[in-house]
mmCIF file of C-alpha atoms in Angstrom:
data_model
loop_
_atom_site.group_PDB
_atom_site.id
_atom_site.type_symbol
_atom_site.label_atom_id
_atom_site.label_comp_id
_atom_site.label_asym_id
_atom_site.label_seq_id
_atom_site.Cartn_x
_atom_site.Cartn_y
_atom_site.Cartn_z
ATOM 1 C CA MET Q 1 -311.091 -86.491 -81.519
ATOM 2 C CA ALA Q 2 -310.698 -84.832 -84.544
ATOM 3 C CA LEU Q 3 -310.987 -88.290 -85.960
ATOM 4 C CA VAL Q 4 -313.695 -89.031 -83.578
ATOM 5 C CA LEU Q 5 -315.449 -85.942 -86.093
ATOM 6 C CA ALA Q 6 -313.780 -86.472 -89.722
ATOM 7 C CA TRP Q 7 -315.377 -90.088 -89.718
ATOM 8 C CA GLY Q 8 -319.208 -88.298 -88.483
ATOM 9 C CA LEU Q 9 -318.640 -85.495 -90.847
ATOM 10 C CA ILE Q 10 -317.807 -88.261 -93.627
ATOM 11 C CA LEU Q 11 -320.637 -90.419 -92.589
ATOM 12 C CA MET Q 12 -323.568 -87.401 -92.973
ATOM 13 C CA GLY Q 13 -322.194 -86.687 -97.016
ATOM 14 C CA ALA Q 14 -322.410 -90.761 -97.636
ATOM 15 C CA GLY Q 15 -326.229 -90.901 -95.646
ATOM 16 C CA PHE Q 16 -326.963 -87.049 -97.952
ATOM 17 C CA PHE Q 17 -325.357 -89.722 -100.772
ATOM 18 C CA LEU Q 18 -328.073 -91.985 -100.133
ATOM 19 C CA ALA Q 19 -330.477 -89.868 -99.677
ATOM 20 C CA GLY Q 20 -330.062 -87.953 -102.804
ATOM 21 C CA THR Q 21 -329.271 -91.376 -105.369
ATOM 22 C CA ILE Q 22 -333.325 -92.874 -103.245
ATOM 23 C CA GLY Q 23 -334.951 -88.858 -104.294
ATOM 24 C CA LEU Q 24 -333.225 -89.771 -107.310
ATOM 25 C CA LEU Q 25 -335.134 -92.597 -107.617
ATOM 26 C CA ARG Q 26 -338.507 -92.393 -106.316
ATOM 27 C CA PHE Q 27 -339.498 -88.614 -106.771
ATOM 28 C CA PRO Q 28 -341.887 -88.453 -109.494
ATOM 29 C CA ASN Q 29 -340.815 -85.760 -111.676
ATOM 30 C CA VAL Q 30 -337.855 -84.387 -112.916
ATOM 31 C CA PHE Q 31 -337.883 -81.222 -110.721
ATOM 32 C CA SER Q 32 -338.201 -83.133 -107.982
ATOM 33 C CA ARG Q 33 -335.969 -85.317 -108.707
ATOM 34 C CA LEU Q 34 -333.093 -82.189 -109.614
ATOM 35 C CA HIS Q 35 -333.845 -80.625 -105.781
ATOM 36 C CA ALA Q 36 -332.750 -84.243 -104.660
ATOM 37 C CA LEU Q 37 -330.337 -84.515 -106.339
ATOM 38 C CA THR Q 38 -328.064 -82.001 -105.957
ATOM 39 C CA LYS Q 39 -328.524 -81.687 -102.456
ATOM 40 C CA ALA Q 40 -327.018 -84.330 -102.591
ATOM 41 C CA ASP Q 41 -323.533 -83.484 -104.452
ATOM 42 C CA ASN Q 42 -323.285 -79.725 -102.677
ATOM 43 C CA VAL Q 43 -323.777 -81.010 -99.352
ATOM 44 C CA GLY Q 44 -322.721 -84.608 -99.004
ATOM 45 C CA LEU Q 45 -319.388 -83.717 -101.360
ATOM 46 C CA GLY Q 46 -319.096 -81.086 -99.044
ATOM 47 C CA LEU Q 47 -319.081 -83.166 -95.463
ATOM 48 C CA LEU Q 48 -316.731 -84.966 -97.787
ATOM 49 C CA ALA Q 49 -314.896 -83.152 -98.087
ATOM 50 C CA LEU Q 50 -314.496 -81.619 -95.020
ATOM 51 C CA GLY Q 51 -314.442 -84.844 -92.954
ATOM 52 C CA LEU Q 52 -311.922 -85.758 -96.000
ATOM 53 C CA ALA Q 53 -309.772 -82.337 -94.798
ATOM 54 C CA ILE Q 54 -309.467 -82.840 -90.901
ATOM 55 C CA LEU Q 55 -309.006 -86.555 -91.474
ATOM 56 C CA ALA Q 56 -305.179 -85.260 -94.513
ATOM 57 C CA GLY Q 57 -304.742 -82.818 -91.650
ATOM 58 C CA SER Q 58 -302.056 -80.673 -93.880
ATOM 59 C CA PRO Q 59 -303.957 -77.163 -94.762
ATOM 60 C CA TRP Q 60 -302.373 -77.241 -98.742
ATOM 61 C CA VAL Q 61 -304.642 -80.441 -99.513
ATOM 62 C CA ALA Q 62 -308.076 -78.852 -97.918
ATOM 63 C CA LEU Q 63 -307.430 -75.675 -99.947
ATOM 64 C CA LYS Q 64 -307.362 -78.937 -102.831
ATOM 65 C CA LEU Q 65 -310.400 -80.189 -101.359
ATOM 66 C CA ALA Q 66 -312.027 -77.034 -101.181
ATOM 67 C CA LEU Q 67 -310.927 -75.777 -104.459
ATOM 68 C CA ILE Q 68 -312.746 -79.624 -105.568
ATOM 69 C CA TRP Q 69 -315.471 -78.946 -103.950
ATOM 70 C CA LEU Q 70 -316.518 -75.544 -105.394
ATOM 71 C CA LEU Q 71 -315.748 -76.941 -108.994
ATOM 72 C CA ALA Q 72 -318.850 -79.424 -108.195
ATOM 73 C CA LEU Q 73 -321.571 -76.715 -106.895
ATOM 74 C CA LEU Q 74 -320.060 -75.207 -110.103
ATOM 75 C CA ALA Q 75 -320.929 -77.616 -112.578
ATOM 76 C CA GLY Q 76 -323.648 -78.921 -110.496
ATOM 77 C CA THR Q 77 -325.071 -75.873 -110.382
ATOM 78 C CA VAL Q 78 -324.926 -75.090 -114.156
ATOM 79 C CA SER Q 79 -326.004 -78.088 -114.986
ATOM 80 C CA CYS Q 80 -329.346 -78.534 -112.686
ATOM 81 C CA HIS Q 81 -330.507 -74.785 -114.388
ATOM 82 C CA LEU Q 82 -329.884 -75.687 -117.416
ATOM 83 C CA ILE Q 83 -331.822 -79.672 -116.927
ATOM 84 C CA ALA Q 84 -334.889 -77.328 -115.422
ATOM 85 C CA ARG Q 85 -334.443 -74.690 -117.955
ATOM 86 C CA TYR Q 86 -334.746 -77.458 -121.087
ATOM 87 C CA ALA Q 87 -337.576 -79.489 -118.839
ATOM 88 C CA LEU Q 88 -339.862 -76.371 -118.688
ATOM 89 C CA ARG Q 89 -339.584 -75.354 -121.834
ATOM 90 C CA GLU Q 90 -340.465 -79.334 -122.951
ATOM 91 C CA GLN Q 91 -343.292 -78.635 -120.997
ATOM 92 C CA GLY Q 92 -344.266 -76.170 -122.778
ATOM 93 C CA GLY Q 93 -343.467 -72.969 -119.905
ATOM 94 C CA ARG Q 94 -341.475 -71.670 -122.429
ATOM 95 C CA GLU Q 95 -342.215 -67.753 -121.537
ATOM 96 C CA GLN Q 96 -340.944 -69.158 -118.641
ATOM 97 C CA ALA Q 97 -338.625 -70.303 -118.477
ATOM 98 C CA ARG Q 98 -336.149 -67.078 -120.806
ATOM 99 C CA PRO Q 99 -333.796 -65.808 -118.618
ATOM 100 C CA MET Z 1 -310.509 -105.897 -95.830
ATOM 101 C CA MET Z 2 -312.603 -102.587 -95.577
ATOM 102 C CA VAL Z 3 -309.943 -101.891 -98.877
ATOM 103 C CA TRP Z 4 -310.749 -105.795 -100.348
ATOM 104 C CA TRP Z 5 -314.768 -105.024 -100.295
ATOM 105 C CA LEU Z 6 -313.205 -102.133 -102.190
ATOM 106 C CA ASP Z 7 -311.549 -103.576 -104.949
ATOM 107 C CA GLY Z 8 -314.134 -106.515 -104.887
ATOM 108 C CA LEU Z 9 -316.919 -103.438 -105.226
ATOM 109 C CA LEU Z 10 -315.148 -102.168 -107.630
ATOM 110 C CA ALA Z 11 -314.482 -104.970 -109.988
ATOM 111 C CA LEU Z 12 -318.358 -106.778 -109.860
ATOM 112 C CA GLY Z 13 -319.716 -103.030 -110.393
ATOM 113 C CA LEU Z 14 -317.635 -103.068 -113.791
ATOM 114 C CA LEU Z 15 -318.256 -106.852 -115.082
ATOM 115 C CA TRP Z 16 -322.277 -105.367 -114.453
ATOM 116 C CA LEU Z 17 -322.089 -102.181 -116.176
ATOM 117 C CA ALA Z 18 -320.597 -103.420 -118.540
ATOM 118 C CA TRP Z 19 -323.316 -106.062 -118.925
ATOM 119 C CA GLN Z 20 -325.392 -103.577 -119.232
ATOM 120 C CA ALA Z 21 -323.706 -101.505 -121.623
ATOM 121 C CA VAL Z 22 -323.759 -104.259 -124.031
ATOM 122 C CA THR Z 23 -327.579 -106.034 -123.355
ATOM 123 C CA ALA Z 24 -329.374 -102.378 -122.469
ATOM 124 C CA PRO Z 25 -332.899 -101.907 -124.614
ATOM 125 C CA ARG Z 26 -332.698 -98.437 -125.126
ATOM 126 C CA LEU Z 27 -329.103 -97.135 -126.914
ATOM 127 C CA PHE Z 28 -329.591 -93.798 -124.027
ATOM 128 C CA ARG Z 29 -329.213 -96.717 -121.083
ATOM 129 C CA SER Z 30 -326.327 -98.014 -123.154
ATOM 130 C CA VAL Z 31 -324.498 -94.481 -123.546
ATOM 131 C CA VAL Z 32 -325.022 -93.896 -119.843
ATOM 132 C CA MET Z 33 -323.716 -97.451 -118.994
ATOM 133 C CA PHE Z 34 -320.393 -97.113 -121.362
ATOM 134 C CA ILE Z 35 -319.574 -93.293 -118.988
ATOM 135 C CA VAL Z 36 -320.177 -94.630 -116.346
ATOM 136 C CA PHE Z 37 -318.288 -97.486 -116.897
ATOM 137 C CA GLY Z 38 -315.159 -95.622 -117.353
ATOM 138 C CA LEU Z 39 -315.376 -93.394 -114.715
ATOM 139 C CA PHE Z 40 -315.195 -97.331 -112.162
ATOM 140 C CA MET Z 41 -312.211 -98.572 -115.059
ATOM 141 C CA SER Z 42 -310.681 -94.954 -113.573
ATOM 142 C CA LEU Z 43 -311.421 -95.451 -110.490
ATOM 143 C CA CYS Z 44 -310.179 -98.757 -110.768
ATOM 144 C CA TRP Z 45 -306.753 -97.155 -112.316
ATOM 145 C CA ALA Z 46 -306.117 -95.394 -109.418
ATOM 146 C CA ARG Z 47 -306.416 -99.028 -107.140
ATOM 147 C CA LEU Z 48 -303.819 -100.966 -109.179
ATOM 148 C CA ALA Z 49 -301.743 -97.090 -108.991
ATOM 149 C CA ALA Z 50 -301.401 -95.953 -111.695
ATOM 150 C CA PRO Z 51 -302.285 -92.912 -112.093
ATOM 151 C CA ASP Z 52 -301.739 -92.053 -114.951
ATOM 152 C CA LEU Z 53 -304.009 -94.860 -116.753
ATOM 153 C CA ALA Z 54 -306.563 -94.016 -114.424
ATOM 154 C CA LEU Z 55 -305.992 -89.542 -115.584
ATOM 155 C CA ALA Z 56 -306.579 -90.924 -118.730
ATOM 156 C CA GLU Z 57 -309.434 -93.386 -118.541
ATOM 157 C CA ALA Z 58 -311.043 -90.423 -116.503
ATOM 158 C CA ALA Z 59 -310.449 -87.282 -119.173
ATOM 159 C CA ILE Z 60 -310.774 -89.745 -122.663
ATOM 160 C CA GLY Z 61 -312.632 -93.270 -122.034
ATOM 161 C CA ALA Z 62 -315.363 -92.069 -120.235
ATOM 162 C CA GLY Z 63 -315.312 -88.012 -120.870
ATOM 163 C CA LEU Z 64 -314.207 -87.691 -123.971
ATOM 164 C CA THR Z 65 -315.748 -90.209 -125.294
ATOM 165 C CA GLY Z 66 -318.945 -89.846 -123.480
ATOM 166 C CA ALA Z 67 -319.917 -86.546 -125.207
ATOM 167 C CA LEU Z 68 -318.666 -87.521 -128.497
ATOM 168 C CA LEU Z 69 -321.400 -91.038 -127.784
ATOM 169 C CA LEU Z 70 -323.524 -88.538 -126.211
ATOM 170 C CA SER Z 71 -323.502 -86.167 -129.029
ATOM 171 C CA ALA Z 72 -323.850 -89.365 -131.351
ATOM 172 C CA TYR Z 73 -327.181 -90.189 -129.730
ATOM 173 C CA ARG Z 74 -328.537 -86.135 -130.344
ATOM 174 C CA ALA Z 75 -327.369 -86.440 -134.095
ATOM 175 C CA LEU Z 76 -329.131 -90.104 -134.441
ATOM 176 C CA LEU Z 77 -332.828 -88.461 -132.154
ATOM 177 C CA VAL Z 78 -332.611 -85.676 -135.095
ATOM 178 C CA ARG Z 79 -332.319 -88.126 -137.071
ATOM 179 C CA HIS Z 80 -334.915 -90.405 -136.960
ATOM 180 C CA GLY Z 81 -337.480 -88.757 -134.697
ATOM 181 C CA ALA Z 82 -337.345 -88.943 -131.080
ATOM 182 C CA GLY Z 83 -339.144 -92.872 -129.560
ATOM 183 C CA ARG Z 84 -336.834 -94.740 -133.098
ATOM 184 C CA GLU Z 85 -333.719 -93.811 -131.947
ATOM 185 C CA GLU Z 86 -333.493 -97.692 -131.794
ATOM 186 C CA ALA Z 87 -331.319 -98.706 -134.019
ATOM 187 C CA PRO Z 88 -328.755 -100.739 -132.398
ATOM 188 C CA GLY Z 89 -327.862 -103.225 -135.825
ATOM 189 C CA ILE Z 90 -327.857 -106.736 -133.097
ATOM 190 C CA ALA Z 91 -330.585 -108.284 -131.532
ATOM 191 C CA PRO Z 92 -330.442 -108.147 -127.774
ATOM 192 C CA ALA Z 93 -329.757 -111.456 -127.841
ATOM 193 C CA LEU Z 94 -327.089 -111.070 -130.173
ATOM 194 C CA ALA Z 95 -325.104 -109.409 -128.361
ATOM 195 C CA ARG Z 96 -325.916 -111.199 -124.690
ATOM 196 C CA ALA Z 97 -323.989 -114.379 -127.302
ATOM 197 C CA ILE Z 98 -321.148 -112.243 -128.827
ATOM 198 C CA ALA Z 99 -320.082 -110.261 -124.753
ATOM 199 C CA VAL Z 100 -320.359 -113.992 -123.048
ATOM 200 C CA GLY Z 101 -318.344 -115.503 -126.013
ATOM 201 C CA SER Z 102 -315.008 -112.415 -125.421
ATOM 202 C CA GLY Z 103 -315.712 -112.832 -122.141
ATOM 203 C CA VAL Z 104 -314.813 -116.675 -122.131
ATOM 204 C CA LEU Z 105 -312.312 -116.147 -124.229
ATOM 205 C CA PHE Z 106 -310.720 -113.319 -122.719
ATOM 206 C CA ALA Z 107 -311.124 -115.901 -119.575
ATOM 207 C CA VAL Z 108 -309.933 -118.791 -120.722
ATOM 208 C CA LEU Z 109 -306.583 -116.260 -122.166
ATOM 209 C CA ALA Z 110 -305.696 -115.084 -118.877
ATOM 210 C CA GLY Z 111 -305.436 -118.282 -117.657
ATOM 211 C CA ILE Z 112 -303.467 -119.093 -120.620
ATOM 212 C CA LEU Z 113 -301.571 -116.478 -119.684
ATOM 213 C CA LEU Z 114 -300.995 -117.531 -115.541
ATOM 214 C CA THR Z 115 -299.860 -120.490 -116.389
ATOM 215 C CA LEU Z 116 -297.464 -118.844 -118.660
ATOM 216 C CA PRO Z 117 -293.347 -118.860 -116.290
ATOM 217 C CA GLY Z 118 -292.729 -115.274 -116.226
ATOM 218 C CA ALA Z 119 -290.172 -113.583 -118.273
ATOM 219 C CA GLU Z 120 -286.210 -113.247 -116.826
ATOM 220 C CA ALA Z 121 -285.993 -110.034 -117.512
ATOM 221 C CA PRO Z 122 -289.695 -107.785 -117.531
ATOM 222 C CA ALA Z 123 -289.740 -105.076 -119.759
ATOM 223 C CA GLY Z 124 -290.966 -103.039 -116.737
ATOM 224 C CA ARG Z 125 -288.272 -104.104 -114.944
ATOM 225 C CA GLU Z 126 -285.829 -103.170 -117.270
ATOM 226 C CA ALA Z 127 -286.971 -99.749 -117.714
ATOM 227 C CA LEU Z 128 -287.692 -99.033 -114.169
ATOM 228 C CA ALA Z 129 -284.277 -100.053 -113.888
ATOM 229 C CA ARG Z 130 -282.406 -98.261 -116.916
ATOM 230 C CA MET Z 131 -284.379 -94.973 -115.420
ATOM 231 C CA GLU Z 132 -281.158 -93.478 -114.259
ATOM 232 C CA GLU Z 133 -280.002 -92.727 -117.710
ATOM 233 C CA LEU Z 134 -283.313 -89.977 -118.560
ATOM 234 C CA ALA Z 135 -283.522 -86.627 -117.526
ATOM 235 C CA LEU Z 136 -286.955 -87.616 -116.384
ATOM 236 C CA ASP Z 137 -288.872 -88.830 -113.461
ATOM 237 C CA ASN Z 138 -291.719 -90.529 -114.771
ATOM 238 C CA PRO Z 139 -291.794 -93.662 -115.341
ATOM 239 C CA VAL Z 140 -294.249 -93.924 -117.718
ATOM 240 C CA THR Z 141 -293.598 -90.967 -120.002
ATOM 241 C CA GLY Z 142 -289.841 -92.643 -119.887
ATOM 242 C CA VAL Z 143 -291.719 -95.254 -121.740
ATOM 243 C CA LEU Z 144 -294.610 -93.590 -123.875
ATOM 244 C CA LEU Z 145 -291.382 -90.831 -125.482
ATOM 245 C CA VAL Z 146 -288.110 -92.681 -125.293
ATOM 246 C CA PHE Z 147 -287.890 -96.894 -124.436
ATOM 247 C CA ARG Z 148 -290.986 -97.249 -126.913
ATOM 248 C CA ALA Z 149 -290.898 -93.919 -128.820
ATOM 249 C CA TYR Z 150 -292.016 -95.011 -132.474
ATOM 250 C CA ASP Z 151 -295.179 -97.479 -130.477
ATOM 251 C CA THR Z 152 -296.325 -93.719 -129.711
ATOM 252 C CA LEU Z 153 -295.336 -92.140 -132.685
ATOM 253 C CA MET Z 154 -296.964 -94.877 -134.866
ATOM 254 C CA GLU Z 155 -300.199 -93.781 -132.371
ATOM 255 C CA MET Z 156 -300.394 -89.893 -133.881
ATOM 256 C CA GLY Z 157 -300.212 -91.676 -136.944
ATOM 257 C CA VAL Z 158 -303.060 -93.732 -136.018
ATOM 258 C CA LEU Z 159 -305.039 -90.359 -133.845
ATOM 259 C CA LEU Z 160 -304.040 -88.691 -137.197
ATOM 260 C CA LEU Z 161 -305.819 -91.377 -139.054
ATOM 261 C CA ALA Z 162 -308.886 -91.747 -136.941
ATOM 262 C CA LEU Z 163 -309.411 -88.141 -137.826
ATOM 263 C CA LEU Z 164 -308.903 -88.302 -141.432
ATOM 264 C CA GLY Z 165 -310.820 -91.739 -141.792
ATOM 265 C CA ALA Z 166 -313.553 -89.734 -139.696
ATOM 266 C CA ARG Z 167 -313.832 -86.139 -142.178
ATOM 267 C CA VAL Z 168 -313.902 -88.740 -145.685
ATOM 268 C CA VAL Z 169 -317.616 -91.064 -143.533
ATOM 269 C CA ALA Z 170 -318.989 -88.261 -141.753
ATOM 270 C CA GLU Z 171 -321.745 -86.630 -142.834
ATOM 271 C CA PRO Z 172 -321.261 -82.017 -141.508
ATOM 272 C CA LEU Z 173 -323.100 -82.469 -138.848
ATOM 273 C CA ARG Z 174 -325.031 -80.075 -137.308
ATOM 274 C CA ALA Z 175 -326.457 -81.862 -133.988
ATOM 275 C CA ALA Z 176 -323.715 -81.184 -131.872
ATOM 276 C CA GLY Z 177 -324.107 -78.185 -129.639
ATOM 277 C CA PRO Z 178 -324.304 -74.718 -130.226
ATOM 278 C CA GLY Z 179 -327.979 -75.497 -128.190
ATOM 279 C CA PRO Z 180 -330.838 -74.095 -129.163
ATOM 280 C CA TRP Z 181 -330.192 -71.026 -127.846
ATOM 281 C CA ARG Z 182 -327.843 -69.610 -130.661
ATOM 282 C CA ARG Z 183 -331.004 -69.724 -132.482
ATOM 283 C CA PRO Z 184 -332.532 -66.238 -133.223
ATOM 284 C CA GLY Z 185 -335.205 -64.889 -130.559
ATOM 285 C CA LEU Z 186 -334.275 -67.442 -127.446
ATOM 286 C CA SER Z 187 -331.137 -66.132 -125.788
ATOM 287 C CA GLU Z 188 -328.349 -67.747 -123.910
ATOM 288 C CA PRO Z 189 -329.147 -69.379 -120.499
ATOM 289 C CA VAL Z 190 -327.796 -66.717 -117.712
ATOM 290 C CA LEU Z 191 -325.077 -69.043 -115.580
ATOM 291 C CA VAL Z 192 -323.541 -70.128 -118.813
ATOM 292 C CA ALA Z 193 -321.345 -67.145 -120.010
ATOM 293 C CA PRO Z 194 -319.155 -66.822 -115.763
ATOM 294 C CA LEU Z 195 -319.322 -70.682 -116.048
ATOM 295 C CA VAL Z 196 -317.051 -70.496 -119.503
ATOM 296 C CA ALA Z 197 -315.394 -67.228 -117.723
ATOM 297 C CA LEU Z 198 -314.191 -69.481 -115.022
ATOM 298 C CA LEU Z 199 -313.367 -72.518 -116.636
ATOM 299 C CA VAL Z 200 -311.356 -71.200 -119.562
ATOM 300 C CA PRO Z 201 -308.324 -69.919 -117.305
ATOM 301 C CA LEU Z 202 -308.760 -72.929 -115.508
ATOM 302 C CA ILE Z 203 -308.378 -75.801 -117.643
ATOM 303 C CA VAL Z 204 -305.652 -74.587 -119.295
ATOM 304 C CA LEU Z 205 -303.471 -74.323 -116.367
ATOM 305 C CA VAL Z 206 -304.591 -77.464 -115.343
ATOM 306 C CA ALA Z 207 -303.792 -78.455 -119.121
ATOM 307 C CA GLY Z 208 -300.515 -76.605 -118.849
ATOM 308 C CA TYR Z 209 -299.319 -78.160 -115.664
ATOM 309 C CA LEU Z 210 -300.123 -82.125 -116.525
ATOM 310 C CA LEU Z 211 -297.388 -80.916 -119.584
ATOM 311 C CA TRP Z 212 -295.666 -80.167 -116.728
ATOM 312 C CA ALA Z 213 -295.446 -82.942 -114.204
ATOM 313 C CA GLY Z 214 -295.182 -84.552 -117.158
ATOM 314 C CA THR Z 215 -291.352 -85.121 -116.184
ATOM 315 C CA THR Z 216 -291.304 -86.460 -112.644
ATOM 316 C CA ALA Z 217 -295.337 -87.098 -111.610
ATOM 317 C CA PRO Z 218 -298.326 -88.443 -113.490
ATOM 318 C CA GLY Z 219 -299.167 -86.608 -116.568
ATOM 319 C CA GLY Z 220 -298.555 -85.996 -120.178
ATOM 320 C CA ALA Z 221 -298.978 -84.945 -123.606
ATOM 321 C CA PHE Z 222 -302.342 -87.367 -124.029
ATOM 322 C CA GLN Z 223 -303.651 -85.929 -120.351
ATOM 323 C CA ALA Z 224 -302.740 -82.877 -121.259
ATOM 324 C CA GLY Z 225 -303.790 -82.572 -124.477
ATOM 325 C CA ALA Z 226 -307.615 -84.690 -123.154
ATOM 326 C CA VAL Z 227 -308.043 -81.666 -121.392
ATOM 327 C CA LEU Z 228 -307.487 -78.558 -123.978
ATOM 328 C CA ALA Z 229 -309.844 -80.914 -126.203
ATOM 329 C CA ALA Z 230 -312.675 -80.763 -123.428
ATOM 330 C CA LEU Z 231 -311.768 -76.812 -123.708
ATOM 331 C CA GLY Z 232 -313.073 -77.678 -126.923
ATOM 332 C CA VAL Z 233 -316.083 -79.539 -126.232
ATOM 333 C CA LEU Z 234 -316.869 -76.369 -123.653
ATOM 334 C CA LEU Z 235 -316.196 -73.805 -126.562
ATOM 335 C CA ARG Z 236 -318.524 -75.725 -129.742
ATOM 336 C CA LEU Z 237 -321.354 -77.121 -127.422
ATOM 337 C CA THR Z 238 -321.664 -72.936 -126.065
ATOM 338 C CA GLY Z 239 -321.909 -72.529 -129.340
ATOM 339 C CA ARG Z 240 -318.161 -69.644 -128.698
ATOM 340 C CA LEU Z 241 -316.840 -72.395 -131.323
ATOM 341 C CA ARG Z 242 -318.814 -72.893 -134.869
ATOM 342 C CA PRO Z 243 -318.177 -74.970 -137.002
ATOM 343 C CA THR Z 244 -316.682 -75.374 -140.325
ATOM 344 C CA LEU Z 245 -316.297 -76.931 -143.704
ATOM 345 C CA THR Z 246 -313.122 -76.310 -144.178
ATOM 346 C CA ASN Z 247 -309.659 -75.756 -142.078
ATOM 347 C CA SER Z 248 -307.678 -72.852 -142.480
ATOM 348 C CA LEU Z 249 -304.222 -73.533 -143.062
ATOM 349 C CA TYR Z 250 -303.373 -72.644 -139.331
ATOM 350 C CA GLU Z 251 -305.261 -75.630 -138.418
ATOM 351 C CA ARG Z 252 -304.217 -78.176 -140.385
ATOM 352 C CA ALA Z 253 -300.679 -77.194 -139.550
ATOM 353 C CA VAL Z 254 -301.653 -78.213 -135.771
ATOM 354 C CA LEU Z 255 -303.003 -81.544 -137.063
ATOM 355 C CA VAL Z 256 -299.605 -82.600 -137.853
ATOM 356 C CA LEU Z 257 -297.781 -80.723 -135.908
ATOM 357 C CA GLY Z 258 -297.457 -82.647 -133.026
ATOM 358 C CA LEU Z 259 -296.757 -86.073 -135.036
ATOM 359 C CA ALA Z 260 -294.203 -83.446 -138.051
ATOM 360 C CA VAL Z 261 -292.324 -82.761 -134.699
ATOM 361 C CA PHE Z 262 -291.906 -85.876 -133.039
ATOM 362 C CA THR Z 263 -290.627 -87.289 -136.107
ATOM 363 C CA ALA Z 264 -288.380 -84.002 -137.103
ATOM 364 C CA ALA Z 265 -286.979 -85.250 -133.762
ATOM 365 C CA GLY Z 266 -286.989 -88.600 -133.758
ATOM 366 C CA ALA Z 267 -284.587 -88.340 -137.592
ATOM 367 C CA LEU Z 268 -281.973 -85.697 -135.201
ATOM 368 C CA GLY Z 269 -281.476 -88.388 -133.372
ATOM 369 C CA LEU Z 270 -280.550 -90.768 -136.432
ATOM 370 C CA GLY Z 271 -278.224 -87.892 -137.097
ATOM 371 C CA THR Z 272 -276.314 -87.659 -133.931
ATOM 372 C CA GLU Z 273 -276.224 -90.477 -131.574
ATOM 373 C CA GLY Z 274 -277.000 -93.453 -135.650
ATOM 374 C CA TYR Z 275 -280.745 -94.506 -134.554
ATOM 375 C CA MET Z 276 -284.369 -93.545 -135.184
ATOM 376 C CA LEU Z 277 -285.817 -91.796 -132.108
ATOM 377 C CA SER Z 278 -282.713 -91.708 -129.489
ATOM 378 C CA TYR Z 279 -282.065 -87.698 -128.496
ATOM 379 C CA PRO Z 280 -278.701 -86.426 -128.405
ATOM 380 C CA ALA Z 281 -277.224 -86.439 -126.047
ATOM 381 C CA GLY Z 282 -278.058 -83.959 -123.746
ATOM 382 C CA TRP Z 283 -280.650 -82.408 -125.741
ATOM 383 C CA SER Z 284 -283.420 -84.840 -124.010
ATOM 384 C CA TYR Z 285 -284.860 -83.501 -121.782
ATOM 385 C CA PRO Z 286 -285.638 -80.434 -123.776
ATOM 386 C CA LEU Z 287 -286.353 -81.700 -126.750
ATOM 387 C CA ILE Z 288 -289.058 -84.070 -125.269
ATOM 388 C CA LEU Z 289 -290.613 -81.296 -123.671
ATOM 389 C CA VAL Z 290 -291.048 -80.274 -127.142
ATOM 390 C CA VAL Z 291 -292.212 -83.111 -128.153
ATOM 391 C CA GLU Z 292 -294.731 -83.801 -125.166
ATOM 392 C CA THR Z 293 -295.787 -79.751 -126.345
ATOM 393 C CA THR Z 294 -296.345 -80.445 -129.997
ATOM 394 C CA LEU Z 295 -297.885 -84.160 -128.902
ATOM 395 C CA MET Z 296 -300.703 -82.219 -126.832
ATOM 396 C CA LEU Z 297 -301.402 -79.566 -128.949
ATOM 397 C CA SER Z 298 -302.424 -81.864 -131.417
ATOM 398 C CA ILE Z 299 -304.023 -84.683 -129.703
ATOM 399 C CA ALA Z 300 -306.555 -81.904 -128.256
ATOM 400 C CA LEU Z 301 -308.003 -80.120 -131.663
ATOM 401 C CA THR Z 302 -307.578 -83.553 -132.752
ATOM 402 C CA LEU Z 303 -309.921 -85.158 -130.347
ATOM 403 C CA ALA Z 304 -312.431 -81.534 -130.276
ATOM 404 C CA LEU Z 305 -312.871 -81.588 -134.326
ATOM 405 C CA LEU Z 306 -313.529 -85.198 -134.030
ATOM 406 C CA PHE Z 307 -316.161 -84.145 -131.467
ATOM 407 C CA SER Z 308 -317.251 -81.437 -133.452
ATOM 408 C CA GLY Z 309 -317.835 -83.984 -136.454
ATOM 409 C CA SER Z 310 -316.265 -80.944 -138.342
ATOM 410 C CA ASN Z 311 -313.162 -79.417 -140.643
ATOM 411 C CA GLY Z 312 -312.400 -76.563 -138.734
ATOM 412 C CA PHE Z 313 -313.640 -74.018 -136.146
ATOM 413 C CA ARG Z 314 -314.774 -70.926 -136.164
ATOM 414 C CA GLY Z 315 -315.101 -67.960 -133.645
ATOM 415 C CA ALA Z 316 -319.143 -67.372 -132.766
ATOM 416 C CA ARG Z 317 -318.486 -64.031 -133.843
#
């Protein structure tokens, strides 16, 4: 049962990554690409980590995976923010780009 | 079966990325491909059960070299203007020819190596057999700091020479960070300060762990130094550290510290044991720990200064 759940979560995570990659390649502008990419990073990695934590079956490993996910969330959020801010400013939206 | 698929994809991906990095028409694409190549290489080392190399490749090969290449690219943009950065020096056709030639040469050499008879006692097996004589549990650290300590000492010398060479030929670099928000009238993006506040203690913790774990598990001075250097890069890019044209006595001392302490520890063995770089009996563990710590500090400052393109650092305020 746990095995089915874990593999289901991992496959769902992989699905998010696939969708994010397609979005990155096909979406028309920086902002929608960032949207697709960060969804893949955040949700996809979260589902992967959850599935792997179930597979590992050890709370210690699960904690480490959770920490990795949180760090990726943090880095992804900040880099998305910086790239979006830069793109907005490049397009002349200087006023809105200020924090 | 599954594992063969994974390894096959990794190997093919590695070749494809190497080809792309060499032959991409745009410089930026080459740089990105090279960074991804480093990440794939790191995965390959992990698959080959060499976690020490995987860590070093991820931290230095993909991380720091990637940051260095990106800042060099930015310097090119600043100097030549956007859209005129395409000056790879050699034509893509020539690059392709050289890449194919190197690949063929490598394949021929590898083929010859495969036909050679195996040595009676390979160095690796000899080192593993003699690990019990050391106070360490990690064979990689044993090889780096005991069995072939001369190599590691020379590597530190090369690292110092690389920094000196870079400082001699490179102009003072202004293109690598701090970002434009550090100009008067522009404020810093809101998320940068929390990111730095969260990451700094974590990076110091990870570097300390890698250094400490190096005696029993994958890790060591090079990996820990690279992680600390990444901290330097982060602080430099966010404007917490500013480049300076001169360096303080303190910074110069840290730059040569690893080399000096390593040499001194080696000379100590010359006195007590009769030959260079052999640690006095019973003192090998503490000595190796001291040498590793100083190596880490020197590696970290050297790599951070190489990225910064400056002679020294100063605080922002």
